[in-house]
Amino acid sequence: NCDEPIVSYYDDVYIINSCHIVITRIWRAEDPNNPALFDTCHQTIKQVDEEAPIITNGPDDIMIYTNSANCNTMVQWPEAIISDNSSLDYIEYVDEYNGQTFVVNNGDKFDEGLHEITISAYDFCGNISSYEFTIDVMCARCHVSCPDDACLPVGSDISPDVLGYATSYSGNVNCGNATFDYRDVIMETG
């Protein structure tokens, strides 16, 4: 009749880097009455980080109007929440605009047009996640064009119905409908 063997183990840990760990677990079963009677086996355990960072609460698409002279504006967006199961290396914001790509930062100035922003999160193990949103900068410069100057006899009807109304125009449809007010100023010369 044999007694129940005593089972134990120890780990031999080999760290390749923070992303790859190999553990050799050495198991030993030994006769409780005679330690010289034993057997061993090896179990290999690999721990590998293959999980990409997680990006949540990314910004919604942004449409912004500007009336600056050069038709660009500073744009800020809410920061996404980025996490990783090990540790993040870096986060990069890339703007694709007119067929070219640029690294950008939250709060930079953006020119008129559609910007496709990609947030990429990299961890130290080479895993990558991305999130995309757009920034549409619309130049809303609205202009006014006055009716032609007029020289009329005293007492003539000078209402806008006769002389014309001012009109508005813009480089795009975002100017909207303009509302005009006017007042006549009569100057006397002596």
mmCIF file of N, CA, C and O in Angstrom, residues 43-133:
data_model
loop_
_atom_site.group_PDB
_atom_site.id
_atom_site.type_symbol
_atom_site.label_atom_id
_atom_site.label_comp_id
_atom_site.label_asym_id
_atom_site.label_seq_id
_atom_site.Cartn_x
_atom_site.Cartn_y
_atom_site.Cartn_z
ATOM 1 N N GLN A 43 6.281 21.983 -17.291
ATOM 2 C CA GLN A 43 5.165 22.671 -17.941
ATOM 3 C C GLN A 43 5.669 24.034 -18.399
ATOM 4 O O GLN A 43 6.236 24.780 -17.595
ATOM 5 N N THR A 44 5.441 24.384 -19.689
ATOM 6 C CA THR A 44 5.858 25.687 -20.210
ATOM 7 C C THR A 44 4.644 26.601 -20.256
ATOM 8 O O THR A 44 3.605 26.252 -20.824
ATOM 9 N N ILE A 45 4.799 27.770 -19.662
ATOM 10 C CA ILE A 45 3.744 28.777 -19.640
ATOM 11 C C ILE A 45 4.312 30.029 -20.291
ATOM 12 O O ILE A 45 5.359 30.531 -19.880
ATOM 13 N N LYS A 46 3.606 30.525 -21.308
ATOM 14 C CA LYS A 46 4.046 31.750 -21.977
ATOM 15 C C LYS A 46 3.019 32.837 -21.704
ATOM 16 O O LYS A 46 1.826 32.630 -21.878
ATOM 17 N N GLN A 47 3.517 33.987 -21.284
ATOM 18 C CA GLN A 47 2.669 35.165 -21.125
ATOM 19 C C GLN A 47 3.089 36.175 -22.186
ATOM 20 O O GLN A 47 4.233 36.633 -22.192
ATOM 21 N N VAL A 48 2.138 36.493 -23.077
ATOM 22 C CA VAL A 48 2.416 37.376 -24.196
ATOM 23 C C VAL A 48 1.326 38.454 -24.243
ATOM 24 O O VAL A 48 0.142 38.150 -24.150
ATOM 25 N N ASP A 49 1.756 39.722 -24.364
ATOM 26 C CA ASP A 49 0.787 40.809 -24.498
ATOM 27 C C ASP A 49 0.443 40.970 -25.976
ATOM 28 O O ASP A 49 1.245 41.467 -26.758
ATOM 29 N N GLU A 50 -0.753 40.531 -26.341
ATOM 30 C CA GLU A 50 -1.243 40.713 -27.702
ATOM 31 C C GLU A 50 -2.493 41.570 -27.706
ATOM 32 O O GLU A 50 -3.188 41.662 -28.708
ATOM 33 N N GLU A 51 -2.770 42.212 -26.570
ATOM 34 C CA GLU A 51 -3.978 43.024 -26.435
ATOM 35 C C GLU A 51 -3.660 44.478 -26.749
ATOM 36 O O GLU A 51 -2.812 45.099 -26.120
ATOM 37 N N ALA A 52 -4.368 45.001 -27.731
ATOM 38 C CA ALA A 52 -4.168 46.394 -28.145
ATOM 39 C C ALA A 52 -4.781 47.338 -27.113
ATOM 40 O O ALA A 52 -5.682 46.958 -26.364
ATOM 41 N N PRO A 53 -4.297 48.573 -27.069
ATOM 42 C CA PRO A 53 -4.918 49.570 -26.187
ATOM 43 C C PRO A 53 -6.401 49.740 -26.529
ATOM 44 O O PRO A 53 -6.836 49.446 -27.646
ATOM 45 N N ILE A 54 -7.150 50.230 -25.574
ATOM 46 C CA ILE A 54 -8.588 50.444 -25.755
ATOM 47 C C ILE A 54 -8.849 51.950 -25.777
ATOM 48 O O ILE A 54 -8.421 52.675 -24.882
ATOM 49 N N ILE A 55 -9.557 52.400 -26.821
ATOM 50 C CA ILE A 55 -9.920 53.816 -26.960
ATOM 51 C C ILE A 55 -11.428 53.914 -26.794
ATOM 52 O O ILE A 55 -12.184 53.300 -27.555
ATOM 53 N N THR A 56 -11.875 54.677 -25.783
ATOM 54 C CA THR A 56 -13.308 54.882 -25.560
ATOM 55 C C THR A 56 -13.592 56.379 -25.462
ATOM 56 O O THR A 56 -12.691 57.187 -25.252
ATOM 57 N N ASN A 57 -14.856 56.708 -25.612
ATOM 58 C CA ASN A 57 -15.315 58.100 -25.525
ATOM 59 C C ASN A 57 -14.546 59.011 -26.478
ATOM 60 O O ASN A 57 -14.187 60.131 -26.116
ATOM 61 N N GLY A 58 -14.302 58.523 -27.688
ATOM 62 C CA GLY A 58 -13.624 59.350 -28.688
ATOM 63 C C GLY A 58 -14.503 60.516 -29.110
ATOM 64 O O GLY A 58 -15.733 60.471 -28.972
ATOM 65 N N PRO A 59 -13.900 61.566 -29.614
ATOM 66 C CA PRO A 59 -14.665 62.750 -30.019
ATOM 67 C C PRO A 59 -15.637 62.440 -31.150
ATOM 68 O O PRO A 59 -15.361 61.613 -32.013
ATOM 69 N N ASP A 60 -16.776 63.129 -31.135
ATOM 70 C CA ASP A 60 -17.710 63.075 -32.256
ATOM 71 C C ASP A 60 -17.149 63.935 -33.380
ATOM 72 O O ASP A 60 -16.241 64.743 -33.169
ATOM 73 N N ASP A 61 -17.716 63.770 -34.577
ATOM 74 C CA ASP A 61 -17.333 64.639 -35.694
ATOM 75 C C ASP A 61 -17.640 66.088 -35.322
ATOM 76 O O ASP A 61 -18.619 66.368 -34.630
ATOM 77 N N ILE A 62 -16.767 66.992 -35.772
ATOM 78 C CA ILE A 62 -16.873 68.407 -35.415
ATOM 79 C C ILE A 62 -17.074 69.228 -36.683
ATOM 80 O O ILE A 62 -16.346 69.052 -37.663
ATOM 81 N N MET A 63 -18.062 70.133 -36.667
ATOM 82 C CA MET A 63 -18.223 71.114 -37.729
ATOM 83 C C MET A 63 -18.101 72.475 -37.063
ATOM 84 O O MET A 63 -18.783 72.757 -36.087
ATOM 85 N N ILE A 64 -17.192 73.291 -37.570
ATOM 86 C CA ILE A 64 -16.939 74.592 -36.948
ATOM 87 C C ILE A 64 -16.857 75.654 -38.029
ATOM 88 O O ILE A 64 -16.334 75.400 -39.114
ATOM 89 N N TYR A 65 -17.405 76.810 -37.736
ATOM 90 C CA TYR A 65 -17.387 77.931 -38.676
ATOM 91 C C TYR A 65 -16.374 78.968 -38.205
ATOM 92 O O TYR A 65 -16.205 79.186 -37.011
ATOM 93 N N THR A 66 -15.728 79.570 -39.159
ATOM 94 C CA THR A 66 -14.796 80.636 -38.838
ATOM 95 C C THR A 66 -14.989 81.779 -39.824
ATOM 96 O O THR A 66 -15.403 81.556 -40.957
ATOM 97 N N ASN A 67 -14.712 82.974 -39.361
ATOM 98 C CA ASN A 67 -14.746 84.123 -40.274
ATOM 99 C C ASN A 67 -13.411 84.853 -40.232
ATOM 100 O O ASN A 67 -13.329 86.016 -40.520
ATOM 101 N N SER A 68 -12.356 84.121 -39.859
ATOM 102 C CA SER A 68 -11.032 84.740 -39.816
ATOM 103 C C SER A 68 -10.569 85.068 -41.229
ATOM 104 O O SER A 68 -11.007 84.471 -42.207
ATOM 105 N N ALA A 69 -9.654 86.008 -41.328
ATOM 106 C CA ALA A 69 -9.180 86.480 -42.634
ATOM 107 C C ALA A 69 -8.561 85.350 -43.457
ATOM 108 O O ALA A 69 -8.740 85.280 -44.661
ATOM 109 N N ASN A 70 -7.833 84.441 -42.799
ATOM 110 C CA ASN A 70 -7.193 83.356 -43.542
ATOM 111 C C ASN A 70 -7.995 82.062 -43.481
ATOM 112 O O ASN A 70 -7.527 81.012 -43.890
ATOM 113 N N CYS A 71 -9.202 82.142 -42.934
ATOM 114 C CA CYS A 71 -10.148 81.025 -42.928
ATOM 115 C C CYS A 71 -9.609 79.787 -42.217
ATOM 116 O O CYS A 71 -9.788 78.666 -42.673
ATOM 117 N N ASN A 72 -8.925 79.979 -41.098
ATOM 118 C CA ASN A 72 -8.545 78.843 -40.256
ATOM 119 C C ASN A 72 -8.938 79.168 -38.825
ATOM 120 O O ASN A 72 -9.208 80.319 -38.486
ATOM 121 N N THR A 73 -8.993 78.149 -38.006
ATOM 122 C CA THR A 73 -9.420 78.364 -36.626
ATOM 123 C C THR A 73 -8.833 77.297 -35.716
ATOM 124 O O THR A 73 -8.515 76.190 -36.170
ATOM 125 N N MET A 74 -8.690 77.641 -34.440
ATOM 126 C CA MET A 74 -8.229 76.691 -33.442
ATOM 127 C C MET A 74 -9.386 75.738 -33.122
ATOM 128 O O MET A 74 -10.519 76.168 -32.951
ATOM 129 N N VAL A 75 -9.095 74.452 -33.075
ATOM 130 C CA VAL A 75 -10.121 73.458 -32.793
ATOM 131 C C VAL A 75 -9.674 72.619 -31.595
ATOM 132 O O VAL A 75 -8.549 72.127 -31.564
ATOM 133 N N GLN A 76 -10.575 72.493 -30.633
ATOM 134 C CA GLN A 76 -10.325 71.622 -29.479
ATOM 135 C C GLN A 76 -11.418 70.574 -29.432
ATOM 136 O O GLN A 76 -12.565 70.844 -29.775
ATOM 137 N N TRP A 77 -11.042 69.378 -29.030
ATOM 138 C CA TRP A 77 -12.009 68.288 -28.919
ATOM 139 C C TRP A 77 -11.851 67.637 -27.561
ATOM 140 O O TRP A 77 -10.793 67.725 -26.938
ATOM 141 N N PRO A 78 -12.905 66.966 -27.084
ATOM 142 C CA PRO A 78 -12.788 66.261 -25.810
ATOM 143 C C PRO A 78 -11.802 65.103 -25.954
ATOM 144 O O PRO A 78 -11.803 64.413 -26.975
ATOM 145 N N GLU A 79 -10.976 64.931 -24.963
ATOM 146 C CA GLU A 79 -9.971 63.866 -25.021
ATOM 147 C C GLU A 79 -10.634 62.497 -24.895
ATOM 148 O O GLU A 79 -11.537 62.300 -24.084
ATOM 149 N N ALA A 80 -10.187 61.563 -25.715
ATOM 150 C CA ALA A 80 -10.649 60.181 -25.606
ATOM 151 C C ALA A 80 -10.031 59.551 -24.355
ATOM 152 O O ALA A 80 -8.999 60.005 -23.855
ATOM 153 N N ILE A 81 -10.653 58.505 -23.869
ATOM 154 C CA ILE A 81 -10.100 57.746 -22.745
ATOM 155 C C ILE A 81 -9.345 56.567 -23.347
ATOM 156 O O ILE A 81 -9.912 55.773 -24.109
ATOM 157 N N ILE A 82 -8.062 56.474 -23.030
ATOM 158 C CA ILE A 82 -7.206 55.436 -23.614
ATOM 159 C C ILE A 82 -6.557 54.648 -22.490
ATOM 160 O O ILE A 82 -5.952 55.223 -21.581
ATOM 161 N N SER A 83 -6.703 53.322 -22.552
ATOM 162 C CA SER A 83 -6.109 52.460 -21.520
ATOM 163 C C SER A 83 -5.458 51.251 -22.185
ATOM 164 O O SER A 83 -5.718 50.946 -23.347
ATOM 165 N N ASP A 84 -4.599 50.584 -21.431
ATOM 166 C CA ASP A 84 -3.916 49.400 -21.938
ATOM 167 C C ASP A 84 -3.705 48.421 -20.791
ATOM 168 O O ASP A 84 -3.584 48.830 -19.629
ATOM 169 N N ASN A 85 -3.654 47.134 -21.108
ATOM 170 C CA ASN A 85 -3.467 46.117 -20.078
ATOM 171 C C ASN A 85 -2.036 46.076 -19.541
ATOM 172 O O ASN A 85 -1.792 45.543 -18.467
ATOM 173 N N SER A 86 -1.077 46.630 -20.283
ATOM 174 C CA SER A 86 0.298 46.709 -19.748
ATOM 175 C C SER A 86 0.641 48.183 -19.585
ATOM 176 O O SER A 86 0.317 48.780 -18.583
ATOM 177 N N SER A 87 1.260 48.773 -20.572
ATOM 178 C CA SER A 87 1.513 50.215 -20.464
ATOM 179 C C SER A 87 1.598 50.829 -21.858
ATOM 180 O O SER A 87 2.109 50.236 -22.793
ATOM 181 N N LEU A 88 1.055 52.043 -21.943
ATOM 182 C CA LEU A 88 1.052 52.777 -23.209
ATOM 183 C C LEU A 88 2.440 53.305 -23.516
ATOM 184 O O LEU A 88 3.163 53.736 -22.614
ATOM 185 N N ASP A 89 2.781 53.306 -24.775
ATOM 186 C CA ASP A 89 4.038 53.904 -25.214
ATOM 187 C C ASP A 89 3.771 55.362 -25.582
ATOM 188 O O ASP A 89 4.310 56.273 -24.983
ATOM 189 N N TYR A 90 2.891 55.591 -26.570
ATOM 190 C CA TYR A 90 2.560 56.965 -26.949
ATOM 191 C C TYR A 90 1.234 56.995 -27.696
ATOM 192 O O TYR A 90 0.732 55.977 -28.150
ATOM 193 N N ILE A 91 0.699 58.205 -27.814
ATOM 194 C CA ILE A 91 -0.549 58.464 -28.523
ATOM 195 C C ILE A 91 -0.239 59.490 -29.609
ATOM 196 O O ILE A 91 0.467 60.462 -29.362
ATOM 197 N N GLU A 92 -0.755 59.259 -30.803
ATOM 198 C CA GLU A 92 -0.479 60.134 -31.931
ATOM 199 C C GLU A 92 -1.786 60.554 -32.598
ATOM 200 O O GLU A 92 -2.692 59.744 -32.772
ATOM 201 N N TYR A 93 -1.870 61.837 -32.963
ATOM 202 C CA TYR A 93 -3.010 62.387 -33.685
ATOM 203 C C TYR A 93 -2.523 62.750 -35.086
ATOM 204 O O TYR A 93 -1.603 63.555 -35.225
ATOM 205 N N VAL A 94 -3.139 62.154 -36.110
ATOM 206 C CA VAL A 94 -2.731 62.405 -37.485
ATOM 207 C C VAL A 94 -3.925 62.974 -38.259
ATOM 208 O O VAL A 94 -5.039 62.460 -38.182
ATOM 209 N N ASP A 95 -3.670 64.040 -38.994
ATOM 210 C CA ASP A 95 -4.682 64.718 -39.807
ATOM 211 C C ASP A 95 -4.423 64.385 -41.269
ATOM 212 O O ASP A 95 -3.327 64.600 -41.777
ATOM 213 N N GLU A 96 -5.431 63.836 -41.950
ATOM 214 C CA GLU A 96 -5.342 63.668 -43.395
ATOM 215 C C GLU A 96 -6.169 64.774 -44.018
ATOM 216 O O GLU A 96 -7.379 64.876 -43.807
ATOM 217 N N TYR A 97 -5.486 65.647 -44.763
ATOM 218 C CA TYR A 97 -6.108 66.844 -45.315
ATOM 219 C C TYR A 97 -5.559 67.088 -46.713
ATOM 220 O O TYR A 97 -4.337 67.140 -46.892
ATOM 221 N N ASN A 98 -6.421 67.169 -47.691
ATOM 222 C CA ASN A 98 -6.027 67.396 -49.087
ATOM 223 C C ASN A 98 -4.984 66.388 -49.565
ATOM 224 O O ASN A 98 -4.017 66.742 -50.241
ATOM 225 N N GLY A 99 -5.152 65.124 -49.188
ATOM 226 C CA GLY A 99 -4.261 64.067 -49.661
ATOM 227 C C GLY A 99 -2.926 63.974 -48.950
ATOM 228 O O GLY A 99 -2.085 63.173 -49.328
ATOM 229 N N GLN A 100 -2.710 64.782 -47.919
ATOM 230 C CA GLN A 100 -1.459 64.732 -47.169
ATOM 231 C C GLN A 100 -1.755 64.447 -45.707
ATOM 232 O O GLN A 100 -2.866 64.689 -45.234
ATOM 233 N N THR A 101 -0.774 63.922 -44.996
ATOM 234 C CA THR A 101 -0.950 63.634 -43.572
ATOM 235 C C THR A 101 0.016 64.463 -42.742
ATOM 236 O O THR A 101 1.157 64.708 -43.156
ATOM 237 N N PHE A 102 -0.483 64.892 -41.577
ATOM 238 C CA PHE A 102 0.295 65.726 -40.672
ATOM 239 C C PHE A 102 0.024 65.262 -39.248
ATOM 240 O O PHE A 102 -1.106 64.910 -38.915
ATOM 241 N N VAL A 103 1.027 65.299 -38.401
ATOM 242 C CA VAL A 103 0.811 65.076 -36.973
ATOM 243 C C VAL A 103 0.261 66.376 -36.400
ATOM 244 O O VAL A 103 0.789 67.461 -36.674
ATOM 245 N N VAL A 104 -0.823 66.286 -35.645
ATOM 246 C CA VAL A 104 -1.476 67.469 -35.076
ATOM 247 C C VAL A 104 -1.692 67.265 -33.583
ATOM 248 O O VAL A 104 -1.516 66.159 -33.067
ATOM 249 N N ASN A 105 -2.078 68.339 -32.929
ATOM 250 C CA ASN A 105 -2.385 68.296 -31.500
ATOM 251 C C ASN A 105 -3.737 68.935 -31.248
ATOM 252 O O ASN A 105 -4.173 69.804 -32.004
ATOM 253 N N ASN A 106 -4.350 68.516 -30.176
ATOM 254 C CA ASN A 106 -5.601 69.115 -29.759
ATOM 255 C C ASN A 106 -5.346 70.602 -29.504
ATOM 256 O O ASN A 106 -4.413 70.966 -28.798
ATOM 257 N N GLY A 107 -6.158 71.468 -30.112
ATOM 258 C CA GLY A 107 -5.984 72.909 -29.947
ATOM 259 C C GLY A 107 -5.214 73.573 -31.068
ATOM 260 O O GLY A 107 -5.063 74.795 -31.070
ATOM 261 N N ASP A 108 -4.733 72.788 -32.048
ATOM 262 C CA ASP A 108 -4.047 73.384 -33.197
ATOM 263 C C ASP A 108 -5.036 74.153 -34.067
ATOM 264 O O ASP A 108 -6.249 73.975 -33.968
ATOM 265 N N LYS A 109 -4.485 74.970 -34.973
ATOM 266 C CA LYS A 109 -5.313 75.664 -35.960
ATOM 267 C C LYS A 109 -5.482 74.757 -37.175
ATOM 268 O O LYS A 109 -4.535 74.109 -37.620
ATOM 269 N N PHE A 110 -6.700 74.759 -37.716
ATOM 270 C CA PHE A 110 -7.031 73.949 -38.876
ATOM 271 C C PHE A 110 -7.573 74.858 -39.971
ATOM 272 O O PHE A 110 -8.387 75.736 -39.721
ATOM 273 N N ASP A 111 -7.102 74.627 -41.216
ATOM 274 C CA ASP A 111 -7.553 75.402 -42.367
ATOM 275 C C ASP A 111 -8.942 74.954 -42.804
ATOM 276 O O ASP A 111 -9.401 73.866 -42.446
ATOM 277 N N GLU A 112 -9.563 75.781 -43.636
ATOM 278 C CA GLU A 112 -10.883 75.462 -44.166
ATOM 279 C C GLU A 112 -10.841 74.135 -44.914
ATOM 280 O O GLU A 112 -9.909 73.846 -45.653
ATOM 281 N N GLY A 113 -11.857 73.314 -44.698
ATOM 282 C CA GLY A 113 -11.968 72.038 -45.404
ATOM 283 C C GLY A 113 -12.197 70.897 -44.439
ATOM 284 O O GLY A 113 -12.343 71.082 -43.229
ATOM 285 N N LEU A 114 -12.223 69.687 -44.998
ATOM 286 C CA LEU A 114 -12.494 68.477 -44.226
ATOM 287 C C LEU A 114 -11.190 67.831 -43.794
ATOM 288 O O LEU A 114 -10.340 67.504 -44.628
ATOM 289 N N HIS A 115 -11.051 67.630 -42.501
ATOM 290 C CA HIS A 115 -9.863 67.012 -41.903
ATOM 291 C C HIS A 115 -10.286 65.676 -41.301
ATOM 292 O O HIS A 115 -11.225 65.625 -40.507
ATOM 293 N N GLU A 116 -9.607 64.610 -41.688
ATOM 294 C CA GLU A 116 -9.875 63.291 -41.120
ATOM 295 C C GLU A 116 -8.798 63.014 -40.081
ATOM 296 O O GLU A 116 -7.626 62.845 -40.419
ATOM 297 N N ILE A 117 -9.220 62.995 -38.813
ATOM 298 C CA ILE A 117 -8.278 62.835 -37.707
ATOM 299 C C ILE A 117 -8.277 61.378 -37.260
ATOM 300 O O ILE A 117 -9.336 60.788 -37.036
ATOM 301 N N THR A 118 -7.093 60.800 -37.121
ATOM 302 C CA THR A 118 -6.944 59.442 -36.605
ATOM 303 C C THR A 118 -6.142 59.512 -35.309
ATOM 304 O O THR A 118 -5.029 60.048 -35.287
ATOM 305 N N ILE A 119 -6.744 58.999 -34.243
ATOM 306 C CA ILE A 119 -6.043 58.860 -32.965
ATOM 307 C C ILE A 119 -5.487 57.446 -32.942
ATOM 308 O O ILE A 119 -6.249 56.476 -33.080
ATOM 309 N N SER A 120 -4.182 57.305 -32.788
ATOM 310 C CA SER A 120 -3.560 55.982 -32.696
ATOM 311 C C SER A 120 -2.874 55.854 -31.346
ATOM 312 O O SER A 120 -2.111 56.735 -30.947
ATOM 313 N N ALA A 121 -3.170 54.758 -30.644
ATOM 314 C CA ALA A 121 -2.565 54.483 -29.339
ATOM 315 C C ALA A 121 -1.661 53.267 -29.496
ATOM 316 O O ALA A 121 -2.097 52.215 -29.982
ATOM 317 N N TYR A 122 -0.408 53.413 -29.078
ATOM 318 C CA TYR A 122 0.592 52.357 -29.204
ATOM 319 C C TYR A 122 1.014 51.917 -27.804
ATOM 320 O O TYR A 122 1.290 52.761 -26.951
ATOM 321 N N ASP A 123 1.089 50.592 -27.590
ATOM 322 C CA ASP A 123 1.664 50.147 -26.325
ATOM 323 C C ASP A 123 3.098 49.689 -26.568
ATOM 324 O O ASP A 123 3.560 49.633 -27.714
ATOM 325 N N PHE A 124 3.822 49.392 -25.496
ATOM 326 C CA PHE A 124 5.235 49.041 -25.619
ATOM 327 C C PHE A 124 5.451 47.694 -26.299
ATOM 328 O O PHE A 124 6.567 47.352 -26.663
ATOM 329 N N CYS A 125 4.374 46.930 -26.490
ATOM 330 C CA CYS A 125 4.493 45.619 -27.129
ATOM 331 C C CYS A 125 4.190 45.658 -28.614
ATOM 332 O O CYS A 125 4.124 44.627 -29.274
ATOM 333 N N GLY A 126 3.972 46.873 -29.144
ATOM 334 C CA GLY A 126 3.722 47.009 -30.569
ATOM 335 C C GLY A 126 2.265 46.853 -30.966
ATOM 336 O O GLY A 126 1.946 46.824 -32.151
ATOM 337 N N ASN A 127 1.371 46.761 -29.995
ATOM 338 C CA ASN A 127 -0.052 46.677 -30.300
ATOM 339 C C ASN A 127 -0.599 48.085 -30.529
ATOM 340 O O ASN A 127 -0.213 49.027 -29.838
ATOM 341 N N ILE A 128 -1.508 48.210 -31.493
ATOM 342 C CA ILE A 128 -2.013 49.522 -31.904
ATOM 343 C C ILE A 128 -3.532 49.488 -31.976
ATOM 344 O O ILE A 128 -4.118 48.515 -32.458
ATOM 345 N N SER A 129 -4.154 50.585 -31.535
ATOM 346 C CA SER A 129 -5.595 50.805 -31.739
ATOM 347 C C SER A 129 -5.765 52.173 -32.362
ATOM 348 O O SER A 129 -4.977 53.080 -32.118
ATOM 349 N N SER A 130 -6.823 52.327 -33.144
ATOM 350 C CA SER A 130 -7.088 53.614 -33.793
ATOM 351 C C SER A 130 -8.557 53.995 -33.653
ATOM 352 O O SER A 130 -9.422 53.133 -33.519
ATOM 353 N N TYR A 131 -8.785 55.302 -33.695
ATOM 354 C CA TYR A 131 -10.134 55.863 -33.651
ATOM 355 C C TYR A 131 -10.145 57.048 -34.603
ATOM 356 O O TYR A 131 -9.175 57.810 -34.640
ATOM 357 N N GLU A 132 -11.214 57.200 -35.379
ATOM 358 C CA GLU A 132 -11.260 58.280 -36.365
ATOM 359 C C GLU A 132 -12.465 59.189 -36.138
ATOM 360 O O GLU A 132 -13.531 58.724 -35.730
ATOM 361 N N PHE A 133 -12.249 60.470 -36.410
ATOM 362 C CA PHE A 133 -13.334 61.445 -36.436
ATOM 363 C C PHE A 133 -12.947 62.535 -37.430
ATOM 364 O O PHE A 133 -11.817 62.583 -37.886
#
